[in-house]
mmCIF file with all atom_site columns, C-alpha atoms in Angstrom:
data_model
loop_
_atom_site.group_PDB
_atom_site.id
_atom_site.type_symbol
_atom_site.label_atom_id
_atom_site.label_alt_id
_atom_site.label_comp_id
_atom_site.label_asym_id
_atom_site.label_entity_id
_atom_site.label_seq_id
_atom_site.pdbx_PDB_ins_code
_atom_site.Cartn_x
_atom_site.Cartn_y
_atom_site.Cartn_z
_atom_site.occupancy
_atom_site.B_iso_or_equiv
_atom_site.pdbx_formal_charge
_atom_site.auth_seq_id
_atom_site.auth_comp_id
_atom_site.auth_asym_id
_atom_site.auth_atom_id
_atom_site.pdbx_PDB_model_num
ATOM 1   C CA . GLU D 1 1   ? 0.051   -0.218 -0.064  1.00 95.00 ? 715 GLU D CA 1
ATOM 2   C CA . VAL D 1 2   ? 1.392   3.341  -0.880  1.00 96.00 ? 716 VAL D CA 1
ATOM 3   C CA . GLN D 1 3   ? 1.865   5.389  2.233   1.00 97.00 ? 717 GLN D CA 1
ATOM 4   C CA . LEU D 1 4   ? 3.082   9.383  2.078   1.00 98.00 ? 718 LEU D CA 1
ATOM 5   C CA . VAL D 1 5   ? 3.645   10.705 5.985   1.00 98.00 ? 719 VAL D CA 1
ATOM 6   C CA . GLU D 1 6   ? 4.136   14.530 6.019   1.00 98.00 ? 720 GLU D CA 1
ATOM 7   C CA . SER D 1 7   ? 5.974   15.966 9.206   1.00 98.00 ? 721 SER D CA 1
ATOM 8   C CA . GLY D 1 8   ? 7.860   19.278 10.402  1.00 98.00 ? 722 GLY D CA 1
ATOM 9   C CA . GLY D 1 9   ? 4.910   21.691 10.040  1.00 97.00 ? 723 GLY D CA 1
ATOM 10  C CA . GLY D 1 10  ? 4.278   24.329 12.910  1.00 97.00 ? 724 GLY D CA 1
ATOM 11  C CA . LEU D 1 11  ? 4.150   27.909 13.807  1.00 98.00 ? 725 LEU D CA 1
ATOM 12  C CA . VAL D 1 12  ? 7.052   29.992 12.622  1.00 98.00 ? 726 VAL D CA 1
ATOM 13  C CA . GLN D 1 13  ? 7.616   33.715 12.168  1.00 97.00 ? 727 GLN D CA 1
ATOM 14  C CA . PRO D 1 14  ? 7.698   35.838 9.190   1.00 97.00 ? 728 PRO D CA 1
ATOM 15  C CA . GLY D 1 15  ? 11.503  35.590 7.674   1.00 98.00 ? 729 GLY D CA 1
ATOM 16  C CA . GLY D 1 16  ? 11.711  32.432 9.192   1.00 98.00 ? 730 GLY D CA 1
ATOM 17  C CA . SER D 1 17  ? 12.787  28.726 8.078   1.00 98.00 ? 731 SER D CA 1
ATOM 18  C CA . LEU D 1 18  ? 11.151  25.385 8.163   1.00 98.00 ? 732 LEU D CA 1
ATOM 19  C CA . ARG D 1 19  ? 11.859  21.974 6.800   1.00 98.00 ? 733 ARG D CA 1
ATOM 20  C CA . LEU D 1 20  ? 9.402   19.402 5.647   1.00 98.00 ? 734 LEU D CA 1
ATOM 21  C CA . SER D 1 21  ? 9.703   16.061 5.546   1.00 98.00 ? 735 SER D CA 1
ATOM 22  C CA . CYS D 1 22  ? 7.757   13.149 3.421   1.00 98.00 ? 736 CYS D CA 1
ATOM 23  C CA . ALA D 1 23  ? 8.437   9.455  4.560   1.00 98.00 ? 737 ALA D CA 1
ATOM 24  C CA . ALA D 1 24  ? 7.409   7.226  1.414   1.00 98.00 ? 738 ALA D CA 1
ATOM 25  C CA . SER D 1 25  ? 6.612   3.367  1.728   1.00 98.00 ? 739 SER D CA 1
ATOM 26  C CA . GLY D 1 26  ? 4.867   0.812  -0.381  1.00 97.00 ? 740 GLY D CA 1
ATOM 27  C CA . PHE D 1 27  ? 6.477   1.632  -3.535  1.00 97.00 ? 741 PHE D CA 1
ATOM 28  C CA . THR D 1 28  ? 9.868   2.085  -4.907  1.00 98.00 ? 742 THR D CA 1
ATOM 29  C CA . PHE D 1 29  ? 10.401  5.482  -4.190  1.00 98.00 ? 743 PHE D CA 1
ATOM 30  C CA . SER D 1 30  ? 13.417  6.154  -6.452  1.00 98.00 ? 744 SER D CA 1
ATOM 31  C CA . SER D 1 31  ? 11.421  5.353  -9.646  1.00 97.00 ? 745 SER D CA 1
ATOM 32  C CA . TYR D 1 32  ? 9.253   8.221  -9.368  1.00 97.00 ? 746 TYR D CA 1
ATOM 33  C CA . TRP D 1 33  ? 8.743   11.927 -9.252  1.00 96.00 ? 747 TRP D CA 1
ATOM 34  C CA . MET D 1 34  ? 7.614   13.725 -6.378  1.00 97.00 ? 748 MET D CA 1
ATOM 35  C CA . SER D 1 35  ? 6.021   16.938 -5.545  1.00 97.00 ? 749 SER D CA 1
ATOM 36  C CA . TRP D 1 36  ? 4.910   19.398 -2.913  1.00 98.00 ? 750 TRP D CA 1
ATOM 37  C CA . VAL D 1 37  ? 1.065   21.131 -3.166  1.00 97.00 ? 751 VAL D CA 1
ATOM 38  C CA . ARG D 1 38  ? -0.084  23.504 -0.941  1.00 98.00 ? 752 ARG D CA 1
ATOM 39  C CA . GLN D 1 39  ? -3.380  24.826 0.199   1.00 98.00 ? 753 GLN D CA 1
ATOM 40  C CA . ALA D 1 40  ? -3.853  27.979 2.160   1.00 97.00 ? 754 ALA D CA 1
ATOM 41  C CA . PRO D 1 41  ? -6.724  27.737 4.636   1.00 95.00 ? 755 PRO D CA 1
ATOM 42  C CA . GLY D 1 42  ? -10.187 27.872 2.823   1.00 94.00 ? 756 GLY D CA 1
ATOM 43  C CA . LYS D 1 43  ? -8.374  27.975 -0.499  1.00 95.00 ? 757 LYS D CA 1
ATOM 44  C CA . GLY D 1 44  ? -7.698  25.583 -3.368  1.00 95.00 ? 758 GLY D CA 1
ATOM 45  C CA . LEU D 1 45  ? -4.657  24.013 -4.401  1.00 96.00 ? 759 LEU D CA 1
ATOM 46  C CA . GLU D 1 46  ? -1.310  25.214 -5.652  1.00 96.00 ? 760 GLU D CA 1
ATOM 47  C CA . TRP D 1 47  ? 1.556   23.122 -7.280  1.00 95.00 ? 761 TRP D CA 1
ATOM 48  C CA . VAL D 1 48  ? 5.053   24.293 -5.286  1.00 97.00 ? 762 VAL D CA 1
ATOM 49  C CA . ALA D 1 49  ? 7.802   21.976 -6.468  1.00 96.00 ? 763 ALA D CA 1
ATOM 50  C CA . ASN D 1 50  ? 8.715   18.691 -8.278  1.00 94.00 ? 764 ASN D CA 1
ATOM 51  C CA . ILE D 1 51  ? 11.892  16.824 -8.214  1.00 96.00 ? 765 ILE D CA 1
ATOM 52  C CA . LYS D 1 52  ? 13.177  14.069 -10.627 1.00 96.00 ? 766 LYS D CA 1
ATOM 53  C CA . GLN D 1 53  ? 14.052  10.441 -9.629  1.00 97.00 ? 767 GLN D CA 1
ATOM 54  C CA . ASP D 1 54  ? 17.504  11.047 -9.159  1.00 96.00 ? 768 ASP D CA 1
ATOM 55  C CA . GLY D 1 55  ? 17.190  14.789 -8.026  1.00 96.00 ? 769 GLY D CA 1
ATOM 56  C CA . SER D 1 56  ? 18.605  15.995 -11.130 1.00 97.00 ? 770 SER D CA 1
ATOM 57  C CA . GLU D 1 57  ? 16.017  18.293 -11.913 1.00 95.00 ? 771 GLU D CA 1
ATOM 58  C CA . LYS D 1 58  ? 13.757  20.367 -9.916  1.00 96.00 ? 772 LYS D CA 1
ATOM 59  C CA . TYR D 1 59  ? 11.060  22.947 -10.885 1.00 95.00 ? 773 TYR D CA 1
ATOM 60  C CA . TYR D 1 60  ? 9.229   25.504 -8.584  1.00 96.00 ? 774 TYR D CA 1
ATOM 61  C CA . VAL D 1 61  ? 6.114   28.156 -8.572  1.00 95.00 ? 775 VAL D CA 1
ATOM 62  C CA . ASP D 1 62  ? 7.274   31.249 -9.402  1.00 95.00 ? 776 ASP D CA 1
ATOM 63  C CA . SER D 1 63  ? 6.017   32.648 -5.800  1.00 96.00 ? 777 SER D CA 1
ATOM 64  C CA . VAL D 1 64  ? 8.865   30.652 -3.979  1.00 97.00 ? 778 VAL D CA 1
ATOM 65  C CA . LYS D 1 65  ? 11.644  30.507 -6.277  1.00 97.00 ? 779 LYS D CA 1
ATOM 66  C CA . GLY D 1 66  ? 14.645  31.630 -4.652  1.00 97.00 ? 780 GLY D CA 1
ATOM 67  C CA . ARG D 1 67  ? 13.088  30.845 -1.115  1.00 98.00 ? 781 ARG D CA 1
ATOM 68  C CA . PHE D 1 68  ? 12.023  26.814 -1.299  1.00 98.00 ? 782 PHE D CA 1
ATOM 69  C CA . THR D 1 69  ? 14.444  24.109 -2.076  1.00 98.00 ? 783 THR D CA 1
ATOM 70  C CA . ILE D 1 70  ? 12.836  20.462 -2.745  1.00 98.00 ? 784 ILE D CA 1
ATOM 71  C CA . SER D 1 71  ? 15.361  17.429 -2.161  1.00 98.00 ? 785 SER D CA 1
ATOM 72  C CA . ARG D 1 72  ? 15.192  13.845 -1.864  1.00 98.00 ? 786 ARG D CA 1
ATOM 73  C CA . ASP D 1 73  ? 17.055  10.947 -0.155  1.00 98.00 ? 787 ASP D CA 1
ATOM 74  C CA . ASN D 1 74  ? 16.175  7.698  -1.950  1.00 98.00 ? 788 ASN D CA 1
ATOM 75  C CA . ALA D 1 75  ? 18.260  5.637  0.481   1.00 98.00 ? 789 ALA D CA 1
ATOM 76  C CA . LYS D 1 76  ? 15.529  6.905  3.017   1.00 98.00 ? 790 LYS D CA 1
ATOM 77  C CA . ASN D 1 77  ? 12.901  7.102  0.897   1.00 98.00 ? 791 ASN D CA 1
ATOM 78  C CA . SER D 1 78  ? 12.132  10.780 2.011   1.00 98.00 ? 792 SER D CA 1
ATOM 79  C CA . LEU D 1 79  ? 11.257  13.848 0.317   1.00 98.00 ? 793 LEU D CA 1
ATOM 80  C CA . TYR D 1 80  ? 11.962  17.363 1.678   1.00 98.00 ? 794 TYR D CA 1
ATOM 81  C CA . LEU D 1 81  ? 11.259  20.829 1.316   1.00 98.00 ? 795 LEU D CA 1
ATOM 82  C CA . GLN D 1 82  ? 13.539  23.466 2.859   1.00 98.00 ? 796 GLN D CA 1
ATOM 83  C CA . MET D 1 83  ? 11.503  26.595 3.237   1.00 98.00 ? 797 MET D CA 1
ATOM 84  C CA . ASN D 1 84  ? 13.557  29.951 4.041   1.00 98.00 ? 798 ASN D CA 1
ATOM 85  C CA . SER D 1 85  ? 12.234  33.376 4.083   1.00 98.00 ? 799 SER D CA 1
ATOM 86  C CA . LEU D 1 86  ? 9.022   32.743 5.038   1.00 98.00 ? 800 LEU D CA 1
ATOM 87  C CA . ARG D 1 87  ? 5.919   35.170 4.498   1.00 98.00 ? 801 ARG D CA 1
ATOM 88  C CA . ALA D 1 88  ? 2.361   35.262 5.858   1.00 97.00 ? 802 ALA D CA 1
ATOM 89  C CA . GLU D 1 89  ? 1.296   33.891 2.278   1.00 97.00 ? 803 GLU D CA 1
ATOM 90  C CA . ASP D 1 90  ? 2.866   30.508 2.725   1.00 98.00 ? 804 ASP D CA 1
ATOM 91  C CA . THR D 1 91  ? 0.558   29.794 5.439   1.00 98.00 ? 805 THR D CA 1
ATOM 92  C CA . ALA D 1 92  ? -0.714  26.724 4.002   1.00 98.00 ? 806 ALA D CA 1
ATOM 93  C CA . VAL D 1 93  ? -1.187  22.655 4.439   1.00 98.00 ? 807 VAL D CA 1
ATOM 94  C CA . TYR D 1 94  ? 1.780   21.307 2.651   1.00 98.00 ? 808 TYR D CA 1
ATOM 95  C CA . TYR D 1 95  ? 1.067   17.899 1.046   1.00 98.00 ? 809 TYR D CA 1
ATOM 96  C CA . CYS D 1 96  ? 3.720   15.558 -0.957  1.00 98.00 ? 810 CYS D CA 1
ATOM 97  C CA . ALA D 1 97  ? 2.248   13.870 -3.445  1.00 97.00 ? 811 ALA D CA 1
ATOM 98  C CA . ARG D 1 98  ? 3.794   10.643 -5.789  1.00 97.00 ? 812 ARG D CA 1
ATOM 99  C CA . VAL D 1 99  ? 3.993   11.744 -9.601  1.00 95.00 ? 813 VAL D CA 1
ATOM 100 C CA . ASP D 1 100 ? 3.673   8.926  -12.031 1.00 90.00 ? 814 ASP D CA 1
ATOM 101 C CA . TYR D 1 101 ? 5.030   8.446  -15.361 1.00 86.00 ? 815 TYR D CA 1
ATOM 102 C CA . THR D 1 102 ? 2.638   11.009 -16.987 1.00 87.00 ? 816 THR D CA 1
ATOM 103 C CA . ARG D 1 103 ? 3.247   13.609 -14.365 1.00 87.00 ? 817 ARG D CA 1
ATOM 104 C CA . LEU D 1 104 ? -0.312  12.720 -12.779 1.00 92.00 ? 818 LEU D CA 1
ATOM 105 C CA . PHE D 1 105 ? -0.273  12.943 -8.984  1.00 95.00 ? 819 PHE D CA 1
ATOM 106 C CA . ASP D 1 106 ? -1.541  9.574  -7.864  1.00 93.00 ? 820 ASP D CA 1
ATOM 107 C CA . TYR D 1 107 ? -0.987  9.509  -4.481  1.00 96.00 ? 821 TYR D CA 1
ATOM 108 C CA . TRP D 1 108 ? -0.984  11.951 -1.512  1.00 97.00 ? 822 TRP D CA 1
ATOM 109 C CA . GLY D 1 109 ? -0.145  12.565 1.874   1.00 97.00 ? 823 GLY D CA 1
ATOM 110 C CA . GLN D 1 110 ? -2.446  13.776 4.664   1.00 97.00 ? 824 GLN D CA 1
ATOM 111 C CA . GLY D 1 111 ? -0.812  17.005 4.804   1.00 97.00 ? 825 GLY D CA 1
ATOM 112 C CA . THR D 1 112 ? 1.336   19.021 7.378   1.00 98.00 ? 826 THR D CA 1
ATOM 113 C CA . LEU D 1 113 ? 0.072   22.740 8.580   1.00 98.00 ? 827 LEU D CA 1
ATOM 114 C CA . VAL D 1 114 ? 2.440   25.253 8.264   1.00 98.00 ? 828 VAL D CA 1
ATOM 115 C CA . THR D 1 115 ? 1.614   28.598 9.807   1.00 98.00 ? 829 THR D CA 1
ATOM 116 C CA . VAL D 1 116 ? 3.754   31.936 9.397   1.00 98.00 ? 830 VAL D CA 1
ATOM 117 C CA . SER D 1 117 ? 2.598   34.458 11.834  1.00 96.00 ? 831 SER D CA 1
ATOM 118 C CA . SER D 1 118 ? 4.225   36.653 14.466  1.00 95.00 ? 832 SER D CA 1
ATOM 119 C CA . GLU V 2 1   ? -0.112  31.031 -18.704 1.00 84.00 ? 226 GLU V CA 1
ATOM 120 C CA . ILE V 2 2   ? -3.068  28.966 -18.873 1.00 90.00 ? 227 ILE V CA 1
ATOM 121 C CA . VAL V 2 3   ? -6.115  29.600 -16.106 1.00 94.00 ? 228 VAL V CA 1
ATOM 122 C CA . LEU V 2 4   ? -8.476  26.785 -15.554 1.00 96.00 ? 229 LEU V CA 1
ATOM 123 C CA . THR V 2 5   ? -11.754 28.249 -14.160 1.00 97.00 ? 230 THR V CA 1
ATOM 124 C CA . GLN V 2 6   ? -14.337 25.751 -12.508 1.00 98.00 ? 231 GLN V CA 1
ATOM 125 C CA . SER V 2 7   ? -18.014 26.262 -12.543 1.00 96.00 ? 232 SER V CA 1
ATOM 126 C CA . PRO V 2 8   ? -20.269 26.579 -10.590 1.00 97.00 ? 233 PRO V CA 1
ATOM 127 C CA . GLY V 2 9   ? -18.490 27.645 -7.468  1.00 97.00 ? 234 GLY V CA 1
ATOM 128 C CA . THR V 2 10  ? -21.258 25.818 -5.457  1.00 97.00 ? 235 THR V CA 1
ATOM 129 C CA . LEU V 2 11  ? -23.441 23.144 -6.444  1.00 97.00 ? 236 LEU V CA 1
ATOM 130 C CA . SER V 2 12  ? -26.539 22.288 -4.425  1.00 97.00 ? 237 SER V CA 1
ATOM 131 C CA . LEU V 2 13  ? -28.278 19.078 -4.870  1.00 97.00 ? 238 LEU V CA 1
ATOM 132 C CA . SER V 2 14  ? -29.917 16.276 -3.449  1.00 97.00 ? 239 SER V CA 1
ATOM 133 C CA . PRO V 2 15  ? -28.761 12.611 -2.739  1.00 97.00 ? 240 PRO V CA 1
ATOM 134 C CA . GLY V 2 16  ? -29.728 10.729 -6.290  1.00 97.00 ? 241 GLY V CA 1
ATOM 135 C CA . GLU V 2 17  ? -29.345 13.609 -8.445  1.00 97.00 ? 242 GLU V CA 1
ATOM 136 C CA . ARG V 2 18  ? -27.169 14.222 -11.101 1.00 98.00 ? 243 ARG V CA 1
ATOM 137 C CA . ALA V 2 19  ? -24.145 16.295 -10.994 1.00 98.00 ? 244 ALA V CA 1
ATOM 138 C CA . THR V 2 20  ? -22.448 18.201 -13.935 1.00 98.00 ? 245 THR V CA 1
ATOM 139 C CA . LEU V 2 21  ? -19.339 20.222 -12.667 1.00 98.00 ? 246 LEU V CA 1
ATOM 140 C CA . SER V 2 22  ? -17.306 22.247 -15.239 1.00 98.00 ? 247 SER V CA 1
ATOM 141 C CA . CYS V 2 23  ? -13.759 22.907 -16.036 1.00 97.00 ? 248 CYS V CA 1
ATOM 142 C CA . ARG V 2 24  ? -12.865 25.696 -18.571 1.00 97.00 ? 249 ARG V CA 1
ATOM 143 C CA . ALA V 2 25  ? -9.277  26.323 -19.925 1.00 95.00 ? 250 ALA V CA 1
ATOM 144 C CA . SER V 2 26  ? -8.054  29.865 -20.869 1.00 95.00 ? 251 SER V CA 1
ATOM 145 C CA . GLN V 2 27  ? -6.073  27.753 -23.748 1.00 92.00 ? 252 GLN V CA 1
ATOM 146 C CA . SER V 2 28  ? -6.281  24.407 -25.140 1.00 91.00 ? 253 SER V CA 1
ATOM 147 C CA . VAL V 2 29  ? -5.334  21.737 -22.667 1.00 89.00 ? 254 VAL V CA 1
ATOM 148 C CA . SER V 2 30  ? -4.356  18.347 -23.883 1.00 85.00 ? 255 SER V CA 1
ATOM 149 C CA . SER V 2 31  ? -6.893  15.642 -22.730 1.00 76.00 ? 256 SER V CA 1
ATOM 150 C CA . SER V 2 32  ? -4.313  13.206 -21.971 1.00 83.00 ? 257 SER V CA 1
ATOM 151 C CA . TYR V 2 33  ? -3.300  15.733 -18.907 1.00 92.00 ? 258 TYR V CA 1
ATOM 152 C CA . LEU V 2 34  ? -6.410  16.645 -17.465 1.00 95.00 ? 259 LEU V CA 1
ATOM 153 C CA . ALA V 2 35  ? -7.395  15.016 -14.217 1.00 96.00 ? 260 ALA V CA 1
ATOM 154 C CA . TRP V 2 36  ? -10.152 15.549 -11.525 1.00 98.00 ? 261 TRP V CA 1
ATOM 155 C CA . TYR V 2 37  ? -9.791  15.313 -7.685  1.00 98.00 ? 262 TYR V CA 1
ATOM 156 C CA . GLN V 2 38  ? -12.269 15.034 -4.758  1.00 98.00 ? 263 GLN V CA 1
ATOM 157 C CA . GLN V 2 39  ? -11.539 16.592 -1.360  1.00 97.00 ? 264 GLN V CA 1
ATOM 158 C CA . LYS V 2 40  ? -13.375 16.181 1.797   1.00 97.00 ? 265 LYS V CA 1
ATOM 159 C CA . PRO V 2 41  ? -12.628 18.657 4.851   1.00 94.00 ? 266 PRO V CA 1
ATOM 160 C CA . GLY V 2 42  ? -9.498  17.751 6.301   1.00 92.00 ? 267 GLY V CA 1
ATOM 161 C CA . GLN V 2 43  ? -8.693  15.050 3.999   1.00 95.00 ? 268 GLN V CA 1
ATOM 162 C CA . ALA V 2 44  ? -6.069  14.816 1.217   1.00 95.00 ? 269 ALA V CA 1
ATOM 163 C CA . PRO V 2 45  ? -7.294  15.083 -2.305  1.00 96.00 ? 270 PRO V CA 1
ATOM 164 C CA . ARG V 2 46  ? -8.300  11.730 -3.849  1.00 96.00 ? 271 ARG V CA 1
ATOM 165 C CA . LEU V 2 47  ? -7.674  10.998 -7.566  1.00 96.00 ? 272 LEU V CA 1
ATOM 166 C CA . LEU V 2 48  ? -11.038 10.491 -9.395  1.00 97.00 ? 273 LEU V CA 1
ATOM 167 C CA . ILE V 2 49  ? -10.464 10.763 -13.226 1.00 97.00 ? 274 ILE V CA 1
ATOM 168 C CA . TYR V 2 50  ? -7.231  11.015 -15.335 1.00 96.00 ? 275 TYR V CA 1
ATOM 169 C CA . GLY V 2 51  ? -6.663  11.786 -19.284 1.00 94.00 ? 276 GLY V CA 1
ATOM 170 C CA . ALA V 2 52  ? -9.721  13.685 -19.057 1.00 95.00 ? 277 ALA V CA 1
ATOM 171 C CA . SER V 2 53  ? -12.069 10.437 -18.861 1.00 96.00 ? 278 SER V CA 1
ATOM 172 C CA . SER V 2 54  ? -10.352 7.256  -17.269 1.00 96.00 ? 279 SER V CA 1
ATOM 173 C CA . ARG V 2 55  ? -11.577 6.702  -14.005 1.00 97.00 ? 280 ARG V CA 1
ATOM 174 C CA . ALA V 2 56  ? -8.640  6.152  -10.961 1.00 95.00 ? 281 ALA V CA 1
ATOM 175 C CA . THR V 2 57  ? -8.319  2.592  -9.447  1.00 94.00 ? 282 THR V CA 1
ATOM 176 C CA . GLY V 2 58  ? -11.439 1.984  -7.228  1.00 95.00 ? 283 GLY V CA 1
ATOM 177 C CA . ILE V 2 59  ? -13.413 5.041  -8.319  1.00 97.00 ? 284 ILE V CA 1
ATOM 178 C CA . PRO V 2 60  ? -17.051 4.114  -8.882  1.00 97.00 ? 285 PRO V CA 1
ATOM 179 C CA . ASP V 2 61  ? -18.660 4.232  -12.299 1.00 96.00 ? 286 ASP V CA 1
ATOM 180 C CA . ARG V 2 62  ? -20.982 7.052  -11.349 1.00 98.00 ? 287 ARG V CA 1
ATOM 181 C CA . PHE V 2 63  ? -17.994 9.320  -11.804 1.00 98.00 ? 288 PHE V CA 1
ATOM 182 C CA . SER V 2 64  ? -17.452 9.795  -15.675 1.00 98.00 ? 289 SER V CA 1
ATOM 183 C CA . GLY V 2 65  ? -15.084 12.719 -17.190 1.00 97.00 ? 290 GLY V CA 1
ATOM 184 C CA . SER V 2 66  ? -15.579 14.116 -20.748 1.00 96.00 ? 291 SER V CA 1
ATOM 185 C CA . GLY V 2 67  ? -14.337 17.008 -22.808 1.00 95.00 ? 292 GLY V CA 1
ATOM 186 C CA . SER V 2 68  ? -11.516 18.080 -24.830 1.00 94.00 ? 293 SER V CA 1
ATOM 187 C CA . GLY V 2 69  ? -9.743  21.385 -26.145 1.00 92.00 ? 294 GLY V CA 1
ATOM 188 C CA . THR V 2 70  ? -10.622 24.019 -23.402 1.00 94.00 ? 295 THR V CA 1
ATOM 189 C CA . ASP V 2 71  ? -13.872 22.463 -22.147 1.00 96.00 ? 296 ASP V CA 1
ATOM 190 C CA . PHE V 2 72  ? -14.069 19.769 -19.724 1.00 97.00 ? 297 PHE V CA 1
ATOM 191 C CA . THR V 2 73  ? -16.845 18.041 -17.360 1.00 97.00 ? 298 THR V CA 1
ATOM 192 C CA . LEU V 2 74  ? -17.088 15.734 -14.298 1.00 98.00 ? 299 LEU V CA 1
ATOM 193 C CA . THR V 2 75  ? -20.329 13.978 -14.147 1.00 98.00 ? 300 THR V CA 1
ATOM 194 C CA . ILE V 2 76  ? -21.729 12.069 -11.158 1.00 98.00 ? 301 ILE V CA 1
ATOM 195 C CA . SER V 2 77  ? -24.685 10.155 -12.371 1.00 97.00 ? 302 SER V CA 1
ATOM 196 C CA . ARG V 2 78  ? -26.438 9.430  -8.948  1.00 97.00 ? 303 ARG V CA 1
ATOM 197 C CA . LEU V 2 79  ? -25.100 11.471 -5.749  1.00 97.00 ? 304 LEU V CA 1
ATOM 198 C CA . GLU V 2 80  ? -24.199 9.540  -3.005  1.00 97.00 ? 305 GLU V CA 1
ATOM 199 C CA . PRO V 2 81  ? -24.127 11.013 0.592   1.00 96.00 ? 306 PRO V CA 1
ATOM 200 C CA . GLU V 2 82  ? -20.298 10.465 0.483   1.00 97.00 ? 307 GLU V CA 1
ATOM 201 C CA . ASP V 2 83  ? -20.055 12.432 -2.656  1.00 98.00 ? 308 ASP V CA 1
ATOM 202 C CA . PHE V 2 84  ? -20.549 15.757 -1.266  1.00 97.00 ? 309 PHE V CA 1
ATOM 203 C CA . ALA V 2 85  ? -17.173 17.508 -1.492  1.00 98.00 ? 310 ALA V CA 1
ATOM 204 C CA . VAL V 2 86  ? -15.155 19.916 -3.284  1.00 98.00 ? 311 VAL V CA 1
ATOM 205 C CA . TYR V 2 87  ? -14.008 18.961 -6.796  1.00 98.00 ? 312 TYR V CA 1
ATOM 206 C CA . TYR V 2 88  ? -10.684 20.250 -8.361  1.00 98.00 ? 313 TYR V CA 1
ATOM 207 C CA . CYS V 2 89  ? -9.701  19.798 -12.277 1.00 97.00 ? 314 CYS V CA 1
ATOM 208 C CA . GLN V 2 90  ? -6.060  19.762 -12.724 1.00 96.00 ? 315 GLN V CA 1
ATOM 209 C CA . GLN V 2 91  ? -3.714  20.371 -15.906 1.00 94.00 ? 316 GLN V CA 1
ATOM 210 C CA . TYR V 2 92  ? -0.769  18.032 -15.134 1.00 89.00 ? 317 TYR V CA 1
ATOM 211 C CA . GLY V 2 93  ? 2.406   17.511 -17.023 1.00 81.00 ? 318 GLY V CA 1
ATOM 212 C CA . SER V 2 94  ? 5.515   19.974 -17.061 1.00 77.00 ? 319 SER V CA 1
ATOM 213 C CA . SER V 2 95  ? 3.287   22.791 -15.429 1.00 82.00 ? 320 SER V CA 1
ATOM 214 C CA . PRO V 2 96  ? 1.031   21.320 -13.091 1.00 91.00 ? 321 PRO V CA 1
ATOM 215 C CA . LEU V 2 97  ? -1.962  23.839 -12.422 1.00 94.00 ? 322 LEU V CA 1
ATOM 216 C CA . PHE V 2 98  ? -5.401  23.585 -10.401 1.00 96.00 ? 323 PHE V CA 1
ATOM 217 C CA . GLY V 2 99  ? -8.753  25.158 -11.129 1.00 97.00 ? 324 GLY V CA 1
ATOM 218 C CA . GLY V 2 100 ? -10.557 27.028 -8.312  1.00 97.00 ? 325 GLY V CA 1
ATOM 219 C CA . GLY V 2 101 ? -12.963 24.196 -7.257  1.00 97.00 ? 326 GLY V CA 1
ATOM 220 C CA . THR V 2 102 ? -16.458 23.512 -7.048  1.00 98.00 ? 327 THR V CA 1
ATOM 221 C CA . LYS V 2 103 ? -18.063 22.524 -3.781  1.00 98.00 ? 328 LYS V CA 1
ATOM 222 C CA . VAL V 2 104 ? -20.957 20.016 -3.932  1.00 98.00 ? 329 VAL V CA 1
ATOM 223 C CA . GLU V 2 105 ? -23.484 20.616 -0.947  1.00 97.00 ? 330 GLU V CA 1
ATOM 224 C CA . ILE V 2 106 ? -26.371 18.876 0.275   1.00 94.00 ? 331 ILE V CA 1
ATOM 225 C CA . LYS V 2 107 ? -29.506 20.802 -0.331  1.00 92.00 ? 332 LYS V CA 1
#
């Protein structure tokens, strides 16, 4: 059974940093692109970042470029999102998602809440 | 930049009724890369439809997707109590993009 479990969310002040993790199981992690998607309170879904199987390609939504870094550790079956220079508008539930060979988000974790507030 | 507009914003229906949800793109979208997700409060999105019309594993056949170009539709033939939720369309591929969502609520 595919499982994705996010962790690392919490309350952080504007300008601060946070690192999210996503532990994957039930599939060959190193064979899949992975993605982060976020959802602000009461709002819709927004794709944040993608990373290729070997980490050699990474893509970001414009609003987080230069502030967020997606990475992975295939030996640990883990995906990460390093978030720096956080802003109030980054407040959201952050989901990790598995991306299949057509770039479809076929499995999602339950999410972790990030709150940026003073 | 492509924009996906979903309508209506809210659909008020009774169990057993038919639901028709629209997703309109500002530019043509390959139907191979159009998906629909269901999200219930406090839960992660769940994949329903991919490739505009293919049901994901385990999705009941009362859910169907159709469309091409700029106009796509998700139809729920007979609403079950568990179908009341928010539905999102998505263009996937190299530049993932979501629509704003349609809430299907109990009338």
